mmCIF file of C-alpha atoms and ligand atoms in Angstrom:
data_model
loop_
_atom_site.group_PDB
_atom_site.id
_atom_site.type_symbol
_atom_site.label_atom_id
_atom_site.label_comp_id
_atom_site.label_asym_id
_atom_site.label_seq_id
_atom_site.Cartn_x
_atom_site.Cartn_y
_atom_site.Cartn_z
ATOM 1 C CA MET A 691 -219.213 -6.555 78.886
ATOM 2 C CA ALA A 692 -222.444 -8.264 77.885
ATOM 3 C CA VAL A 693 -222.277 -7.017 74.323
ATOM 4 C CA LEU A 694 -218.711 -8.193 73.748
ATOM 5 C CA GLN A 695 -219.628 -11.571 75.219
ATOM 6 C CA ASP A 696 -222.592 -11.739 72.869
ATOM 7 C CA LEU A 697 -220.410 -10.810 69.910
ATOM 8 C CA GLN A 698 -217.917 -13.492 70.882
ATOM 9 C CA ASP A 699 -220.727 -16.026 71.204
ATOM 10 C CA TYR A 700 -222.073 -14.939 67.852
ATOM 11 C CA LEU A 701 -218.695 -15.460 66.216
ATOM 12 C CA GLU A 702 -218.432 -18.872 67.842
ATOM 13 C CA TYR A 703 -221.867 -19.716 66.499
ATOM 14 C CA MET A 704 -220.872 -18.569 63.005
ATOM 15 C CA GLU A 705 -217.814 -20.842 63.176
ATOM 16 C CA VAL A 706 -220.011 -23.752 64.251
ATOM 17 C CA VAL A 707 -222.153 -23.206 61.155
ATOM 18 C CA GLY A 708 -219.113 -23.032 58.894
ATOM 19 C CA PHE A 709 -217.737 -19.451 58.761
ATOM 20 C CA GLU A 710 -214.128 -19.607 59.844
ATOM 21 C CA ASN A 711 -211.509 -17.092 60.931
ATOM 22 C CA LEU A 712 -213.966 -14.475 62.111
ATOM 23 C CA VAL A 713 -212.542 -11.987 64.606
ATOM 24 C CA LEU A 714 -213.832 -9.096 66.659
ATOM 25 C CA ASP A 715 -212.454 -6.082 64.903
ATOM 26 C CA GLU A 716 -212.224 -2.329 65.291
ATOM 27 C CA SER A 717 -215.319 -0.290 64.520
ATOM 28 C CA PRO A 718 -215.196 2.830 62.356
ATOM 29 C CA PHE A 719 -217.025 4.541 65.182
ATOM 30 C CA ALA A 720 -214.339 4.090 67.818
ATOM 31 C CA ALA A 721 -212.600 7.361 67.030
ATOM 32 C CA LEU A 722 -215.905 9.142 66.690
ATOM 33 C CA LEU A 723 -217.103 7.899 70.044
ATOM 34 C CA ALA A 724 -213.874 8.930 71.755
ATOM 35 C CA GLU A 725 -214.044 12.347 70.120
ATOM 36 C CA TYR A 726 -217.664 12.717 71.115
ATOM 37 C CA ARG A 727 -216.946 11.887 74.744
ATOM 38 C CA GLN A 728 -213.959 14.218 74.820
ATOM 39 C CA ALA A 729 -215.919 17.154 73.506
ATOM 40 C CA ALA A 730 -218.295 16.820 76.515
ATOM 41 C CA ALA A 731 -219.877 20.157 75.768
ATOM 42 C CA PRO A 732 -223.357 20.760 77.303
ATOM 43 C CA SER A 733 -225.111 19.470 74.185
ATOM 44 C CA PRO A 734 -222.444 17.922 71.973
ATOM 45 C CA ARG A 735 -223.259 16.902 68.415
ATOM 46 C CA PRO A 736 -221.388 14.057 66.813
ATOM 47 C CA SER A 737 -219.212 14.841 63.826
ATOM 48 C CA ALA A 738 -218.540 12.835 60.712
ATOM 49 C CA VAL A 739 -218.071 9.092 60.827
ATOM 50 C CA PRO A 740 -214.578 8.108 59.732
ATOM 51 C CA PRO A 741 -214.047 5.304 57.223
ATOM 52 C CA PRO A 742 -213.656 1.785 58.557
ATOM 53 C CA ALA A 743 -210.211 1.024 59.941
ATOM 54 C CA ARG A 744 -209.281 -2.589 59.347
ATOM 55 C CA HIS A 745 -206.939 -3.933 61.985
ATOM 56 C CA ALA A 746 -206.700 -1.218 64.582
ATOM 57 C CA ALA A 747 -206.893 -0.897 68.354
ATOM 58 C CA PRO A 748 -209.498 -2.748 70.443
ATOM 59 C CA PRO A 749 -212.964 -1.235 70.667
ATOM 60 C CA PRO A 750 -213.587 1.552 73.200
ATOM 61 C CA PRO A 751 -215.103 0.847 76.621
ATOM 62 C CA LEU A 752 -218.837 0.312 76.586
ATOM 63 C CA PRO A 753 -221.103 3.237 77.444
ATOM 64 C CA ALA A 754 -222.738 3.532 80.845
ATOM 65 C CA ALA A 755 -226.087 2.117 79.728
ATOM 66 C CA GLU A 756 -224.465 -1.114 78.566
ATOM 67 C CA ARG A 757 -222.303 -1.415 81.663
ATOM 68 C CA LYS A 758 -225.483 -1.139 83.726
ATOM 69 C CA GLN A 759 -227.130 -3.758 81.537
ATOM 70 C CA ALA A 760 -224.095 -6.029 81.959
ATOM 71 C CA LYS A 761 -224.357 -5.783 85.743
ATOM 72 C CA SER A 762 -228.021 -6.682 85.813
ATOM 73 C CA GLU A 763 -227.534 -9.546 83.335
ATOM 74 C CA LYS A 764 -228.328 -13.027 84.653
ATOM 75 C CA PRO A 765 -225.072 -15.014 84.954
ATOM 76 C CA ALA A 766 -226.195 -18.126 83.032
ATOM 77 C CA ARG A 767 -226.482 -17.276 79.343
ATOM 78 C CA PRO A 768 -227.649 -19.649 76.623
ATOM 79 C CA LYS A 769 -225.002 -20.126 73.929
ATOM 80 C CA ALA A 770 -224.804 -20.496 70.169
ATOM 81 C CA ALA A 771 -228.120 -20.309 68.290
ATOM 82 C CA ALA A 772 -230.059 -18.771 71.140
ATOM 83 C CA ASN A 773 -227.400 -16.158 71.534
ATOM 84 C CA LEU A 774 -227.409 -15.425 67.826
ATOM 85 C CA MET A 775 -231.035 -14.425 68.260
ATOM 86 C CA SER A 776 -230.209 -12.330 71.274
ATOM 87 C CA ILE A 777 -227.490 -10.413 69.517
ATOM 88 C CA MET A 778 -229.562 -9.923 66.386
ATOM 89 C CA ASN A 779 -232.400 -8.591 68.516
ATOM 90 C CA MET A 780 -230.080 -6.347 70.409
ATOM 91 C CA VAL A 781 -228.369 -4.935 67.347
ATOM 92 C CA GLN A 782 -231.315 -4.841 65.013
ATOM 93 C CA GLY A 783 -233.508 -3.858 67.902
ATOM 94 C CA PRO A 784 -237.237 -3.673 68.120
ATOM 95 C CA LEU A 785 -237.332 -0.864 65.557
ATOM 96 C CA LEU A 786 -237.123 -3.093 62.514
ATOM 97 C CA GLU A 787 -240.369 -3.620 60.624
ATOM 98 C CA LYS A 788 -242.202 -1.044 62.675
ATOM 99 C CA GLU A 789 -244.272 1.450 60.751
ATOM 100 C CA ASP A 790 -244.298 3.846 63.689
ATOM 101 C CA ASN A 791 -240.563 3.735 64.192
ATOM 102 C CA ARG A 792 -240.046 7.485 63.945
ATOM 103 C CA ALA A 793 -240.708 8.307 67.587
ATOM 104 C CA LYS A 794 -238.523 5.478 68.804
ATOM 105 C CA ALA A 795 -235.765 6.414 66.406
ATOM 106 C CA ALA A 796 -235.950 10.038 67.516
ATOM 107 C CA ALA A 797 -235.474 8.913 71.093
ATOM 108 C CA ILE A 798 -232.043 7.539 70.221
ATOM 109 C CA GLN A 799 -229.738 10.502 70.566
ATOM 110 C CA GLY A 800 -226.096 11.536 70.596
ATOM 111 C CA GLU A 801 -223.732 8.949 71.976
ATOM 112 C CA ASP A 802 -226.377 6.216 71.853
ATOM 113 C CA LYS A 803 -226.858 6.860 68.155
ATOM 114 C CA ILE A 804 -223.178 6.444 67.461
ATOM 115 C CA ASP A 805 -223.140 3.376 69.594
ATOM 116 C CA CYS A 806 -226.073 1.824 67.727
ATOM 117 C CA LEU A 807 -224.350 2.459 64.408
ATOM 118 C CA ARG A 808 -221.104 1.101 65.798
ATOM 119 C CA LYS A 809 -222.804 -2.089 66.922
ATOM 120 C CA THR A 810 -224.465 -2.493 63.557
ATOM 121 C CA TYR A 811 -221.090 -2.106 61.862
ATOM 122 C CA GLN A 812 -219.440 -4.545 64.251
ATOM 123 C CA THR A 813 -222.111 -7.141 63.688
ATOM 124 C CA PHE A 814 -222.035 -7.042 59.926
ATOM 125 C CA HIS A 815 -218.628 -5.913 58.737
ATOM 126 C CA GLN A 816 -217.429 -9.463 58.178
ATOM 127 C CA CYS A 817 -220.758 -10.595 56.787
ATOM 128 C CA GLN A 818 -220.799 -13.583 54.463
ATOM 129 C CA ALA A 819 -224.560 -13.715 54.025
ATOM 130 C CA CYS A 820 -224.270 -13.553 50.232
ATOM 131 C CA ALA A 821 -221.629 -14.267 47.606
ATOM 132 C CA LEU A 822 -220.427 -10.650 47.526
ATOM 133 C CA GLY A 823 -218.738 -11.298 50.867
ATOM 134 C CA THR A 824 -216.270 -13.607 49.156
ATOM 135 C CA THR A 825 -215.140 -11.154 46.459
ATOM 136 C CA ARG A 826 -215.051 -7.832 48.302
ATOM 137 C CA THR A 827 -211.896 -6.096 49.472
ATOM 138 C CA HIS A 828 -213.729 -3.880 51.950
ATOM 139 C CA PHE A 829 -217.175 -3.893 53.456
ATOM 140 C CA VAL A 830 -218.412 -0.347 52.722
ATOM 141 C CA PHE A 831 -220.679 0.474 55.627
ATOM 142 C CA GLY A 832 -221.391 4.121 54.784
ATOM 143 C CA GLU A 833 -220.345 7.294 56.515
ATOM 144 C CA GLY A 834 -221.355 10.759 57.568
ATOM 145 C CA ASN A 835 -223.047 12.570 60.378
ATOM 146 C CA PRO A 836 -225.159 10.259 62.561
ATOM 147 C CA ASP A 837 -227.406 13.290 63.189
ATOM 148 C CA ALA A 838 -227.794 14.185 59.512
ATOM 149 C CA ASP A 839 -231.027 15.674 58.215
ATOM 150 C CA LEU A 840 -230.198 14.363 54.779
ATOM 151 C CA LEU A 841 -229.358 10.760 53.890
ATOM 152 C CA PHE A 842 -228.307 9.654 50.404
ATOM 153 C CA ILE A 843 -228.711 6.055 49.278
ATOM 154 C CA GLY A 844 -226.714 4.745 46.327
ATOM 155 C CA GLU A 845 -226.643 1.303 44.760
ATOM 156 C CA GLY A 846 -223.431 -0.309 45.934
ATOM 157 C CA PRO A 847 -219.666 0.130 46.103
ATOM 158 C CA GLY A 848 -217.678 0.336 42.890
ATOM 159 C CA PHE A 849 -213.957 -0.199 42.345
ATOM 160 C CA ASP A 850 -212.784 2.843 44.342
ATOM 161 C CA GLU A 851 -215.199 2.235 47.182
ATOM 162 C CA ASP A 852 -214.194 -1.431 47.440
ATOM 163 C CA ARG A 853 -210.544 -0.382 47.541
ATOM 164 C CA THR A 854 -210.984 2.307 50.205
ATOM 165 C CA GLY A 855 -213.936 1.085 52.272
ATOM 166 C CA ARG A 856 -215.718 4.421 51.782
ATOM 167 C CA PRO A 857 -218.918 5.139 49.840
ATOM 168 C CA PHE A 858 -218.976 7.401 46.794
ATOM 169 C CA VAL A 859 -215.293 8.255 46.493
ATOM 170 C CA GLY A 860 -214.860 7.609 42.753
ATOM 171 C CA LYS A 861 -215.950 9.844 39.868
ATOM 172 C CA ALA A 862 -219.657 9.524 40.722
ATOM 173 C CA GLY A 863 -218.774 10.313 44.321
ATOM 174 C CA GLN A 864 -216.930 13.465 43.354
ATOM 175 C CA LEU A 865 -220.010 14.579 41.474
ATOM 176 C CA LEU A 866 -222.182 13.723 44.480
ATOM 177 C CA ASP A 867 -219.875 15.877 46.634
ATOM 178 C CA ARG A 868 -220.449 18.794 44.269
ATOM 179 C CA ILE A 869 -224.211 18.288 44.405
ATOM 180 C CA ILE A 870 -224.095 18.211 48.214
ATOM 181 C CA GLU A 871 -222.034 21.394 48.288
ATOM 182 C CA ALA A 872 -224.367 23.128 45.832
ATOM 183 C CA MET A 873 -227.166 22.316 48.272
ATOM 184 C CA GLY A 874 -225.282 24.202 50.978
ATOM 185 C CA TYR A 875 -224.096 21.106 52.847
ATOM 186 C CA ARG A 876 -220.808 19.317 53.225
ATOM 187 C CA ARG A 877 -220.227 15.624 52.808
ATOM 188 C CA ASP A 878 -219.524 15.230 56.525
ATOM 189 C CA LYS A 879 -222.851 16.874 57.416
ATOM 190 C CA VAL A 880 -224.971 14.339 55.530
ATOM 191 C CA PHE A 881 -225.038 10.551 55.710
ATOM 192 C CA ILE A 882 -224.166 8.426 52.680
ATOM 193 C CA ALA A 883 -225.018 4.744 52.406
ATOM 194 C CA ASN A 884 -225.674 2.114 49.773
ATOM 195 C CA ILE A 885 -228.192 -0.656 49.198
ATOM 196 C CA VAL A 886 -225.438 -3.290 49.258
ATOM 197 C CA LYS A 887 -222.262 -2.919 51.254
ATOM 198 C CA CYS A 888 -219.986 -5.075 49.133
ATOM 199 C CA ARG A 889 -219.005 -4.492 45.507
ATOM 200 C CA PRO A 890 -220.829 -6.594 42.931
ATOM 201 C CA PRO A 891 -218.276 -8.039 40.462
ATOM 202 C CA ASN A 892 -217.718 -5.792 37.424
ATOM 203 C CA ASN A 893 -220.062 -3.237 38.959
ATOM 204 C CA ARG A 894 -223.118 -5.217 37.910
ATOM 205 C CA LYS A 895 -226.437 -4.472 39.580
ATOM 206 C CA PRO A 896 -226.846 -6.277 42.893
ATOM 207 C CA LEU A 897 -228.988 -9.424 42.653
ATOM 208 C CA PRO A 898 -232.233 -9.734 44.628
ATOM 209 C CA ASP A 899 -230.725 -12.127 47.193
ATOM 210 C CA GLU A 900 -227.776 -9.759 47.727
ATOM 211 C CA VAL A 901 -230.129 -6.836 48.236
ATOM 212 C CA ALA A 902 -232.264 -8.865 50.628
ATOM 213 C CA ALA A 903 -229.247 -9.984 52.652
ATOM 214 C CA CYS A 904 -228.042 -6.397 53.041
ATOM 215 C CA SER A 905 -231.408 -4.760 53.740
ATOM 216 C CA PRO A 906 -231.360 -5.014 57.548
ATOM 217 C CA ILE A 907 -228.170 -2.958 57.651
ATOM 218 C CA LEU A 908 -229.600 -0.079 55.660
ATOM 219 C CA GLU A 909 -232.864 -0.190 57.580
ATOM 220 C CA LYS A 910 -230.937 0.225 60.809
ATOM 221 C CA GLN A 911 -228.811 3.030 59.372
ATOM 222 C CA ILE A 912 -231.910 4.936 58.337
ATOM 223 C CA GLU A 913 -233.584 4.434 61.669
ATOM 224 C CA TYR A 914 -230.566 5.444 63.729
ATOM 225 C CA VAL A 915 -229.683 8.490 61.629
ATOM 226 C CA ASN A 916 -233.382 9.340 61.425
ATOM 227 C CA PRO A 917 -232.997 11.913 58.633
ATOM 228 C CA LYS A 918 -235.628 14.433 57.603
ATOM 229 C CA VAL A 919 -235.216 13.570 53.934
ATOM 230 C CA ILE A 920 -233.798 10.575 52.089
ATOM 231 C CA VAL A 921 -232.503 10.949 48.543
ATOM 232 C CA ALA A 922 -232.652 7.730 46.504
ATOM 233 C CA LEU A 923 -229.928 7.873 43.863
ATOM 234 C CA GLY A 924 -231.160 5.881 40.900
ATOM 235 C CA ALA A 925 -233.483 2.979 40.261
ATOM 236 C CA THR A 926 -231.906 0.475 42.659
ATOM 237 C CA PRO A 927 -232.527 2.368 45.920
ATOM 238 C CA PHE A 928 -235.798 3.743 44.548
ATOM 239 C CA SER A 929 -237.071 0.233 43.774
ATOM 240 C CA TRP A 930 -235.867 -1.053 47.158
ATOM 241 C CA LEU A 931 -237.802 1.651 48.979
ATOM 242 C CA LYS A 932 -240.905 1.072 46.854
ATOM 243 C CA GLY A 933 -240.669 -2.713 47.120
ATOM 244 C CA ALA A 934 -241.076 -3.110 43.348
ATOM 245 C CA ASN A 935 -239.147 -2.499 40.164
ATOM 246 C CA MET A 936 -239.624 1.184 39.411
ATOM 247 C CA SER A 937 -238.582 3.498 36.598
ATOM 248 C CA ILE A 938 -236.505 6.357 37.914
ATOM 249 C CA THR A 939 -237.019 8.330 34.710
ATOM 250 C CA ARG A 940 -240.770 8.349 35.187
ATOM 251 C CA HIS A 941 -240.858 8.999 38.935
ATOM 252 C CA ARG A 942 -237.864 11.172 39.754
ATOM 253 C CA GLY A 943 -238.639 14.498 41.356
ATOM 254 C CA GLN A 944 -241.766 13.243 43.141
ATOM 255 C CA PHE A 945 -241.622 12.880 46.916
ATOM 256 C CA PHE A 946 -243.077 9.736 48.462
ATOM 257 C CA ASN A 947 -243.045 8.222 51.927
ATOM 258 C CA TRP A 948 -241.090 5.182 53.007
ATOM 259 C CA ARG A 949 -242.395 4.342 56.446
ATOM 260 C CA ASP A 950 -242.489 7.844 57.946
ATOM 261 C CA TYR A 951 -239.584 9.177 55.923
ATOM 262 C CA MET A 952 -239.821 11.622 53.057
ATOM 263 C CA VAL A 953 -237.974 10.301 50.029
ATOM 264 C CA MET A 954 -236.906 12.078 46.863
ATOM 265 C CA PRO A 955 -235.956 9.784 43.978
ATOM 266 C CA THR A 956 -233.489 11.227 41.509
ATOM 267 C CA PHE A 957 -230.903 10.105 38.976
ATOM 268 C CA HIS A 958 -227.693 8.437 40.140
ATOM 269 C CA PRO A 959 -224.584 10.639 39.705
ATOM 270 C CA ALA A 960 -223.071 7.964 37.411
ATOM 271 C CA TYR A 961 -226.071 8.474 35.120
ATOM 272 C CA ILE A 962 -225.412 12.233 35.064
ATOM 273 C CA LEU A 963 -221.808 11.529 34.080
ATOM 274 C CA ARG A 964 -223.090 9.582 31.075
ATOM 275 C CA ASN A 965 -225.972 12.006 30.339
ATOM 276 C CA PRO A 966 -224.887 15.491 31.406
ATOM 277 C CA VAL A 967 -228.274 17.018 30.505
ATOM 278 C CA ALA A 968 -229.759 15.076 33.435
ATOM 279 C CA LYS A 969 -227.867 17.417 35.765
ATOM 280 C CA ARG A 970 -230.634 19.986 35.384
ATOM 281 C CA ASP A 971 -233.272 17.460 36.486
ATOM 282 C CA VAL A 972 -231.230 16.440 39.499
ATOM 283 C CA TRP A 973 -230.736 20.046 40.487
ATOM 284 C CA GLU A 974 -234.498 20.621 40.267
ATOM 285 C CA ASP A 975 -235.045 17.601 42.523
ATOM 286 C CA MET A 976 -232.447 18.802 45.006
ATOM 287 C CA GLN A 977 -234.096 22.191 45.208
ATOM 288 C CA LYS A 978 -237.284 20.459 46.326
ATOM 289 C CA VAL A 979 -235.264 18.649 48.952
ATOM 290 C CA MET A 980 -233.692 21.889 50.135
ATOM 291 C CA ALA A 981 -237.124 23.450 50.509
ATOM 292 C CA LYS A 982 -238.102 20.631 52.889
ATOM 293 C CA LEU A 983 -234.962 21.111 54.938
ATOM 294 C CA LYS A 984 -235.401 24.860 55.512
HETATM 295 N N1 URA B 1057 -222.095 4.166 43.218
HETATM 296 C C1 URA B 1057 -222.887 3.859 44.241
HETATM 297 O O1 URA B 1057 -224.072 3.622 44.065
HETATM 298 N N2 URA B 1057 -222.367 3.843 45.442
HETATM 299 C C2 URA B 1057 -221.106 4.111 45.695
HETATM 300 O O2 URA B 1057 -220.698 4.075 46.860
HETATM 301 C C3 URA B 1057 -220.286 4.448 44.607
HETATM 302 C C4 URA B 1057 -220.795 4.469 43.369
#
């Protein structure tokens, strides 16, 4: 149980540096992993990721690869800070910051994919790296099909998302669902994530330090899901992907590459709710996306 030991050590380290009452908690991927293993068809595909469960059963047994790793692990393990590095490396992996991450990401398949996402969730779901951690009700990790071809990125949880722990479930989310369906998909066939995982007070835009603190999570989600196309919903995800403040009005509808991923910037559904004529633009953009996914 090398990973659990590392998580425990990590929590101990966090307590040493001042974060108290941290516990190992259930992952939203536990049910998915169990379901995936049960299906055991010749080439099973994982289904939708359920929303985070807060205080549920203990995590599922570790997959074979980790058990093997645990066996071959040297018995003496450095603690605290050194172990923080080891767990961050293990969870964030060598993929981060790599331009040529596509091939490596593609090599992570099926159960391993779910497991990578699960570990990422477990590492960060009690994150206090920025002030949003102190005001949130739920950490909104994101959800969907870990094998999705299409990944949507929003800005951050609002009131309904904070209350439920699920992304895009309020009015903007209902509109996003309709857009997804009009594209011939279902919500559980795509992956939906946000730039920040905790609600900014009064739905204000996330601050640069909040975005920076959350970035590693989204980077890992993108790499593990490894979608064919990413849709950036509004200026916040668009600017994050571009690494500069960008106007969505000027650039929407034009594909660009982030690392090796094709990205389509378009208006946020909340913007369409305020400016219904923008729906036509979004639909044009989504048709371009659909053409890439054929
Ligand atoms: N707006 C977002 O950007 N994300 C959500 O999850 C909900 C509303």
